[in-house]
Amino acid sequence: MQEVRDSTQRVLNVAEQLFMEGGYNAVTLRDIADALGIKQASLYYHFPGGKEQLFLVMAERMFERHRQGVSAAIEKGGSDLRAQLRAVAAWFGSQRPLKLMSMLHADLTALSSETREQLEQKAHAALLQPLRECFVGAQARGEIRAMHPDLLAGCFLWLMDGLNYGELRKGAPPREVMAEEIISLFLDGLLPRPDSMLTRRRQCSLLTSSMDNVFERG
Amino acid sequence: MQEVRDSTQRVLNVAEQLFMEGGYNAVTLRDIADALGIKQASLYYHFPGGKEQLFLVMAERMFERHRQGVSAAIEKGGSDLRAQLRAVAAWFGSQRPLKLMSMLHADLTALSSETREQLEQKAHAALLQPLRECFVGAQARGEIRAMHPDLLAGCFLWLMDGLNYGELRKGAPPREVMAEEIISLFLDGLLPRPDSMLTRRRQCSLLTSSMDNVFERG
DNA sequence: ATTATCTATAGATCTATAGATAATGC
DNA sequence: ATTATCTATAGATCTATAGATAATGC
């Protein structure tokens, strides 16, 4: 358990911001050093292993933060699946965009296989595992029907992270509304539910204000 | 409407494969030339604009293919949303992984702003627009409840593309099963539906074989 | 002595340009 | 003449190493 100094934390903060914005290959050590106001070579003092080590440590720190955040959110949601998912959505909303898929795709292929496997495992433990438990619990309580919990966890995570890709949704509603709709999609589905008017009424009132132009075609 | 020669098509085929696997920044012109068995400088004969032009033309060709494929799939699905979504899922399954989010994230930031806007627009017209119409139609027919069709199109597309990221789902069911479950998630949701036993029975029989180990924790 | 930076630079790699070469079709 | 390649190379950039410098704390 080695301590991480303040100056190194500063490096990691900047590295996380830049790497998450542009991806491993697009960001150079020079970019990171410039943002820090130091010279590129100075980064090797903090990370003798160079760019790959810097990325690895940065990503591990990030995943560990998410592991705690997601677990805490689920805890806070009590034992009601909708509340749990809302809390997880709120957690992701409070964090810098993960852009997990970009990272696991383009970035990981640029890394050594050991680094890649290490990060894949961390990502799984931090994000998929807690969400999976969440769905397994809801199934055990009889709250939801039987479906692969891994699939459900993956889909939910995918969609939450997708909210960060602003490129595809110009003029879309704010992310809190979208998150709420996604949760409703998960739980209620799209087909009408004549049996549970209460649930439907609550949803409608929540969405009504931004649903005026839904039926106009673009 | 300029014709594209065979030799240039070959270049585009290889470029598409490599770019989609590794992303814009990870793939060099040398990589593409090597895979073609030619020298790197020879690529400038086909694309005087260099790497960026090659990527642009490749991506435009790909999006145009998807525009036709998705539209045809929806057409083939008739006027039943579930059948339409199944057909779209089958189309994506037949194609090389899009990895759309990776592309729109890491790759587009490396391109000039004109190229980026051009590609974002093509992606929207090819993928989101047809799916959006699909959901709008189902809403107009009263088949599904009112939700933002843009959000629904985005979510469905997101999840279909997510099936291509194998990194997060080791030991997961085959992609056809996952696609079917995602469609069921969209339409039926997770909460039990006591009113529509017919729908539930069909799903259960379809999934029964791969659902044996759902309740064991990992 | 430790921490954190710097300068200078080697070595590798990548994009892009210039101009030559060979084959094919008119 | 057109098509499609090649060789050679300039210029830029990126990672990484070696060794110097300055400040802080003991």
XYZ file of C-alpha atoms (C1' of nucleotides) in Angstrom:
488
model
C 0.000 0.000 0.000
C 2.207 2.810 -1.234
C 1.096 6.345 -0.662
C 0.434 8.542 -3.640
C 1.766 12.057 -3.325
C -0.116 15.239 -4.059
C 1.944 16.054 -7.114
C 1.264 12.601 -8.524
C -2.442 12.979 -7.825
C -2.392 16.180 -9.821
C -0.837 14.327 -12.723
C -3.488 11.628 -12.458
C -6.291 14.185 -12.388
C -5.135 15.834 -15.585
C -4.392 12.497 -17.216
C -7.877 11.254 -16.424
C -9.511 14.297 -17.898
C -7.503 14.201 -21.105
C -7.538 10.430 -21.585
C -11.289 10.276 -21.044
C -11.861 13.075 -23.518
C -9.637 11.851 -26.287
C -8.684 8.261 -25.663
C -5.302 6.635 -25.147
C -3.904 7.116 -28.609
C -5.095 10.659 -29.148
C -3.483 12.012 -25.996
C 0.280 12.436 -25.868
C 2.489 12.819 -22.852
C 3.204 16.283 -24.140
C -0.510 17.143 -23.947
C -0.639 16.037 -20.338
C 2.560 17.847 -19.417
C 1.392 21.032 -21.118
C -1.883 20.954 -19.238
C 0.107 20.593 -16.025
C 2.548 23.343 -16.940
C 5.533 21.017 -16.764
C 7.800 19.411 -19.349
C 7.005 16.093 -20.927
C 10.053 14.318 -19.567
C 9.082 15.207 -16.012
C 6.219 12.750 -16.163
C 8.731 9.916 -16.035
C 9.591 10.897 -12.511
C 6.059 10.007 -11.408
C 5.606 7.087 -13.780
C 8.868 5.439 -14.809
C 6.816 2.968 -16.834
C 5.794 5.783 -19.143
C 2.509 6.354 -20.855
C 1.107 2.880 -20.365
C 1.741 2.882 -16.641
C 0.238 6.338 -16.314
C -2.898 5.164 -18.081
C -3.097 2.000 -16.006
C -2.799 3.769 -12.656
C -5.244 6.440 -13.780
C -7.811 3.883 -14.889
C -7.440 1.781 -11.751
C -8.001 4.813 -9.577
C -11.060 5.723 -11.625
C -12.556 2.255 -11.458
C -11.984 2.068 -7.737
C -13.839 5.346 -7.317
C -16.717 3.976 -9.352
C -16.784 0.716 -7.455
C -17.321 2.623 -4.242
C -19.743 5.081 -5.791
C -21.924 2.478 -7.447
C -22.010 0.248 -4.388
C -22.886 3.178 -2.161
C -25.620 4.239 -4.560
C -27.178 0.783 -4.565
C -26.969 0.690 -0.807
C -28.685 4.046 -0.604
C -31.470 2.850 -2.894
C -32.641 0.407 -0.254
C -34.295 -2.752 -1.495
C -36.419 -1.264 -4.262
C -34.995 -1.784 -7.721
C -36.300 1.474 -9.181
C -34.806 3.470 -6.336
C -31.531 1.612 -6.689
C -31.318 2.305 -10.399
C -32.159 5.947 -9.841
C -29.380 6.226 -7.304
C -26.900 4.593 -9.687
C -28.003 6.943 -12.463
C -27.492 9.879 -10.141
C -24.004 8.633 -9.328
C -23.039 8.395 -12.994
C -24.529 11.814 -13.564
C -22.289 13.233 -10.878
C -19.131 11.790 -12.400
C -17.002 12.678 -15.370
C -18.260 10.750 -18.421
C -16.862 7.250 -18.369
C -17.110 6.609 -22.071
C -16.504 3.044 -21.097
C -17.056 1.524 -24.482
C -14.601 3.780 -26.183
C -12.097 2.977 -23.532
C -12.556 -0.744 -23.619
C -12.436 -0.753 -27.366
C -9.924 1.590 -28.897
C -7.805 2.185 -25.827
C -7.354 -1.317 -24.542
C -6.170 -2.681 -27.868
C -3.279 -0.246 -27.713
C -2.104 -1.631 -24.381
C -0.127 -4.707 -23.465
C -2.211 -7.793 -22.821
C -1.430 -7.827 -19.097
C -2.520 -4.233 -18.673
C -5.631 -4.923 -20.710
C -6.682 -7.945 -18.687
C -6.042 -6.099 -15.471
C -8.252 -3.203 -16.512
C -11.009 -5.410 -17.870
C -11.168 -7.187 -14.567
C -11.254 -3.922 -12.612
C -14.005 -2.566 -14.825
C -16.024 -5.711 -14.313
C -15.626 -5.660 -10.561
C -16.356 -1.963 -10.276
C -19.340 -1.617 -12.575
C -20.902 -4.867 -13.750
C -20.606 -6.871 -10.558
C -22.534 -4.501 -8.241
C -25.251 -3.894 -10.820
C -25.545 -7.605 -11.415
C -26.110 -8.190 -7.713
C -28.743 -5.509 -7.849
C -30.741 -7.354 -10.495
C -30.178 -10.744 -8.917
C -31.574 -9.376 -5.674
C -34.630 -7.957 -7.382
C -35.249 -11.309 -9.028
C -34.865 -13.145 -5.730
C -37.382 -10.765 -4.140
C -39.769 -11.520 -7.010
C -39.751 -7.877 -7.975
C -38.878 -8.556 -11.607
C -39.146 -11.503 -13.959
C -36.235 -13.810 -14.741
C -33.662 -12.469 -17.171
C -29.900 -12.827 -17.399
C -28.609 -10.464 -14.717
C -25.351 -10.016 -16.605
C -27.244 -8.845 -19.637
C -29.374 -6.477 -17.595
C -26.355 -5.037 -15.824
C -24.541 -4.596 -19.123
C -27.494 -2.940 -20.804
C -28.104 -0.535 -17.969
C -24.463 0.397 -17.740
C -24.277 0.778 -21.500
C -27.230 3.138 -21.589
C -26.062 5.208 -18.644
C -22.688 5.660 -20.274
C -24.384 6.361 -23.589
C -25.926 9.471 -22.101
C -22.473 10.988 -22.169
C -22.143 10.805 -25.917
C -23.690 14.105 -26.798
C -22.880 13.745 -30.466
C -25.984 11.735 -31.286
C -28.588 13.675 -29.371
C -28.878 17.299 -30.298
C -31.909 18.973 -28.863
C -32.578 15.987 -26.659
C -34.056 16.361 -23.161
C -31.734 16.880 -20.185
C -29.911 13.838 -18.919
C -31.926 13.448 -15.717
C -35.088 13.083 -17.777
C -33.410 10.629 -20.126
C -32.099 8.582 -17.228
C -35.576 8.418 -15.727
C -37.032 7.324 -19.052
C -34.413 4.622 -19.423
C -35.240 3.272 -15.982
C -38.905 3.292 -16.896
C -38.071 1.482 -20.113
C -36.262 -1.178 -18.130
C -39.004 -1.688 -15.613
C -42.201 -0.988 -17.467
C -41.295 -1.642 -21.079
C -43.009 -0.001 -24.000
C -46.189 -2.004 -24.301
C -49.137 -0.427 -22.509
C -49.861 -1.745 -19.005
C -53.577 -1.484 -18.402
C -53.229 -3.018 -14.946
C -51.014 -0.459 -13.252
C -52.528 2.957 -13.809
C -50.756 4.437 -10.843
C -47.340 3.809 -12.257
C -48.333 5.177 -15.632
C -49.848 8.315 -14.218
C -46.694 9.169 -12.342
C -44.574 8.753 -15.433
C -46.842 10.834 -17.599
C -46.900 13.780 -15.275
C -43.141 13.675 -15.049
C -42.679 13.695 -18.793
C -45.619 15.709 -19.949
C -43.833 19.029 -20.197
C -41.208 17.778 -22.604
C -43.431 15.490 -24.631
C -45.321 18.096 -26.617
C -43.438 17.654 -29.836
C -43.029 13.909 -29.749
C -45.316 13.135 -32.636
C -43.955 15.637 -35.100
C -41.658 13.983 -37.553
C -38.270 15.545 -38.209
C -21.455 10.755 -59.172
C -17.937 9.547 -59.730
C -17.315 5.846 -60.146
C -15.129 4.066 -57.645
C -12.666 1.620 -59.138
C -12.077 -1.921 -57.987
C -8.631 -1.175 -56.647
C -10.012 1.702 -54.604
C -12.797 -0.502 -53.282
C -10.163 -2.957 -52.092
C -8.441 -0.162 -50.230
C -11.735 0.867 -48.645
C -12.515 -2.694 -47.597
C -9.217 -3.095 -45.798
C -9.436 0.397 -44.330
C -12.903 -0.296 -42.980
C -11.803 -3.501 -41.315
C -8.750 -1.968 -39.680
C -10.325 1.350 -38.711
C -13.318 -0.402 -37.162
C -11.056 -2.723 -35.210
C -8.619 -0.186 -33.894
C -10.024 3.302 -34.398
C -8.686 6.225 -36.360
C -5.653 7.007 -34.268
C -4.492 3.451 -33.730
C -4.387 2.576 -37.418
C -1.599 4.000 -39.557
C -1.479 4.271 -43.320
C 1.366 1.813 -43.128
C -0.924 -0.726 -41.453
C -3.450 -0.389 -44.245
C -0.839 -0.562 -46.963
C 0.765 -3.610 -45.380
C -2.554 -5.402 -45.223
C -3.031 -4.624 -48.907
C 0.478 -5.698 -49.843
C 1.373 -2.261 -51.199
C 3.542 0.598 -50.017
C 2.222 3.320 -47.782
C 2.792 6.116 -50.284
C 0.669 4.331 -52.888
C -2.449 5.101 -50.872
C -2.111 8.741 -51.894
C -2.913 7.763 -55.446
C -6.389 6.678 -54.348
C -6.849 9.339 -51.698
C -4.814 12.483 -52.334
C -6.375 13.945 -49.205
C -4.516 11.379 -47.138
C -5.629 9.564 -44.041
C -8.536 11.816 -43.202
C -10.064 11.564 -46.661
C -9.629 7.799 -46.640
C -11.447 7.594 -43.322
C -14.204 9.916 -44.492
C -14.921 8.020 -47.712
C -14.751 4.711 -45.867
C -17.190 5.868 -43.202
C -19.598 7.394 -45.706
C -19.691 4.150 -47.673
C -20.331 2.228 -44.470
C -23.139 4.502 -43.295
C -24.794 4.377 -46.692
C -24.744 0.576 -46.522
C -26.332 0.722 -43.083
C -28.944 3.222 -44.178
C -30.121 0.821 -46.842
C -29.817 -2.249 -44.630
C -31.706 -0.769 -41.703
C -34.452 0.666 -43.889
C -34.858 -2.628 -45.719
C -35.001 -4.498 -42.414
C -37.731 -2.235 -41.066
C -39.634 -2.615 -44.317
C -39.344 -6.388 -44.060
C -40.663 -6.322 -40.517
C -44.046 -5.138 -41.717
C -46.035 -3.009 -39.317
C -45.334 -4.895 -36.105
C -42.748 -3.245 -33.900
C -41.359 -6.457 -32.465
C -40.859 -7.926 -35.923
C -39.265 -4.697 -37.116
C -36.812 -4.626 -34.226
C -35.965 -8.281 -34.790
C -35.231 -7.574 -38.421
C -33.016 -4.633 -37.516
C -31.194 -6.770 -34.961
C -30.655 -9.430 -37.605
C -29.230 -6.802 -39.948
C -26.732 -5.590 -37.378
C -25.831 -9.176 -36.619
C -25.005 -9.729 -40.264
C -22.664 -6.740 -40.437
C -19.192 -6.057 -39.223
C -19.365 -4.535 -35.718
C -20.095 -0.852 -35.998
C -18.633 0.169 -32.687
C -20.416 3.390 -33.300
C -19.756 4.962 -29.960
C -16.046 4.398 -30.170
C -16.062 5.895 -33.598
C -18.126 8.923 -32.736
C -16.070 9.559 -29.664
C -12.377 8.957 -30.042
C -12.218 8.988 -33.812
C -14.241 12.057 -34.600
C -12.311 14.285 -32.254
C -9.200 13.544 -34.289
C -10.806 14.787 -37.494
C -11.380 18.265 -38.835
C -14.645 19.838 -37.817
C -16.101 19.696 -41.337
C -15.369 15.985 -41.641
C -16.788 15.402 -38.201
C -20.041 17.211 -38.883
C -20.420 15.428 -42.188
C -20.038 12.037 -40.558
C -22.303 12.841 -37.638
C -25.013 13.807 -40.067
C -24.558 10.633 -42.140
C -24.661 8.495 -39.010
C -27.843 10.176 -37.912
C -29.544 9.762 -41.266
C -28.437 6.165 -41.655
C -29.150 4.801 -38.199
C -31.161 7.031 -35.905
C -33.607 8.442 -38.422
C -35.058 5.109 -39.679
C -35.307 3.686 -36.177
C -36.962 6.850 -34.975
C -39.628 6.531 -37.678
C -40.116 2.979 -36.557
C -40.981 4.011 -33.011
C -43.043 6.993 -34.129
C -45.094 4.639 -36.298
C -45.655 2.214 -33.453
C -46.794 5.072 -31.247
C -49.158 6.347 -33.941
C -50.623 2.850 -34.256
C -51.152 2.791 -30.522
C -48.871 -0.205 -30.237
C -46.668 1.358 -27.574
C -46.991 4.123 -25.041
C -45.643 7.618 -25.597
C -41.902 8.060 -25.119
C -39.338 10.187 -26.881
C -38.734 8.352 -30.140
C -35.238 9.798 -30.378
C -34.383 8.351 -27.018
C -35.827 4.970 -27.948
C -33.963 4.888 -31.249
C -30.745 5.872 -29.538
C -31.116 3.288 -26.801
C -31.909 0.491 -29.194
C -29.033 1.379 -31.465
C -26.725 1.713 -28.477
C -27.619 -1.720 -27.180
C -27.376 -3.408 -30.562
C -23.947 -1.957 -31.077
C -23.024 -2.868 -27.536
C -23.410 -6.530 -28.400
C -20.228 -6.175 -30.409
C -18.105 -5.294 -27.419
C -17.159 -8.777 -26.349
C -14.817 -7.513 -23.668
C -17.496 -7.122 -21.041
C -19.440 -10.332 -21.548
C -17.382 -13.474 -21.153
C -19.477 -16.600 -20.980
C -22.541 -14.652 -22.038
C -25.242 -16.218 -24.222
C -24.939 -16.004 -28.015
C -25.793 -12.686 -29.562
C -29.089 -13.788 -31.123
C -30.396 -14.681 -27.674
C -29.142 -11.416 -26.240
C -30.738 -9.432 -29.057
C -34.047 -11.166 -28.423
C -33.819 -10.408 -24.722
C -33.078 -6.775 -25.409
C -36.135 -6.513 -27.626
C -38.204 -8.141 -24.922
C -36.782 -5.692 -22.404
C -37.846 -2.806 -24.619
C -41.354 -4.063 -25.185
C -42.256 -5.935 -22.034
C -40.020 -4.379 -19.417
C -38.870 -6.173 -16.317
C -41.883 -5.922 -14.070
C -44.154 -8.967 -14.253
C -47.153 -8.670 -16.590
C -49.932 -10.760 -15.140
C -52.306 -9.717 -17.905
C -50.494 -11.053 -20.950
C -49.682 -14.695 -20.275
C -49.365 -15.500 -23.948
C -46.483 -13.145 -24.464
C -44.710 -14.339 -21.349
C -45.061 -18.004 -22.244
C -43.461 -17.490 -25.632
C -40.506 -15.709 -24.102
C -39.984 -18.287 -21.416
C -39.883 -21.204 -23.786
C -37.421 -19.362 -25.947
C -35.091 -18.652 -23.079
C -35.565 -21.672 -20.881
C -32.569 -23.596 -22.140
C -30.072 -20.884 -21.290
C -31.672 -19.743 -18.071
C -30.651 -22.607 -15.823
C -27.813 -20.866 -14.071
C -29.357 -17.450 -13.749
C -29.760 -17.492 -10.033
C -26.313 -18.626 -9.071
C -24.130 -15.770 -8.022
C -20.692 -15.370 -9.589
C 18.876 12.848 1.163
C 14.434 13.434 -1.113
C 11.311 15.512 -4.193
C 10.262 17.493 -8.394
C 11.492 19.583 -11.985
C 14.503 20.943 -16.079
C 17.492 20.584 -20.752
C 19.055 17.956 -24.441
C 18.683 14.364 -27.344
C 18.440 9.566 -29.354
C 15.596 6.615 -31.804
C 11.373 5.374 -33.723
C 7.453 6.280 -36.324
C 4.034 8.702 -39.115
C 2.155 11.701 -42.722
C 2.849 13.551 -46.957
C 5.360 14.951 -51.308
C 8.182 14.342 -55.551
C 9.251 11.908 -59.126
C 10.279 7.289 -61.426
C 8.506 2.852 -63.245
C 5.669 -0.670 -65.334
C 1.473 -2.434 -67.321
C -2.689 -1.802 -69.870
C -5.707 0.046 -73.429
C -6.483 3.165 -77.249
C -2.738 8.436 -72.003
C -4.340 6.185 -67.861
C -3.865 3.339 -63.964
C -1.422 1.776 -60.189
C 2.320 1.083 -58.161
C 7.259 2.007 -56.527
C 11.643 4.456 -54.154
C 13.420 8.057 -51.520
C 12.951 11.431 -48.394
C 11.530 15.734 -45.831
C 9.423 17.291 -41.857
C 6.915 16.621 -37.809
C 6.005 14.368 -33.694
C 6.255 11.048 -29.940
C 8.306 8.078 -26.398
C 11.920 7.417 -23.515
C 16.645 8.057 -21.392
C 20.565 10.576 -19.247
C 22.035 13.755 -16.473
C 21.723 18.581 -14.390
C 19.361 21.835 -11.249
C 16.818 23.772 -7.436
C 14.089 23.568 -3.306
C 12.816 21.386 0.928
C 13.494 18.838 5.199
C 16.480 16.335 8.285
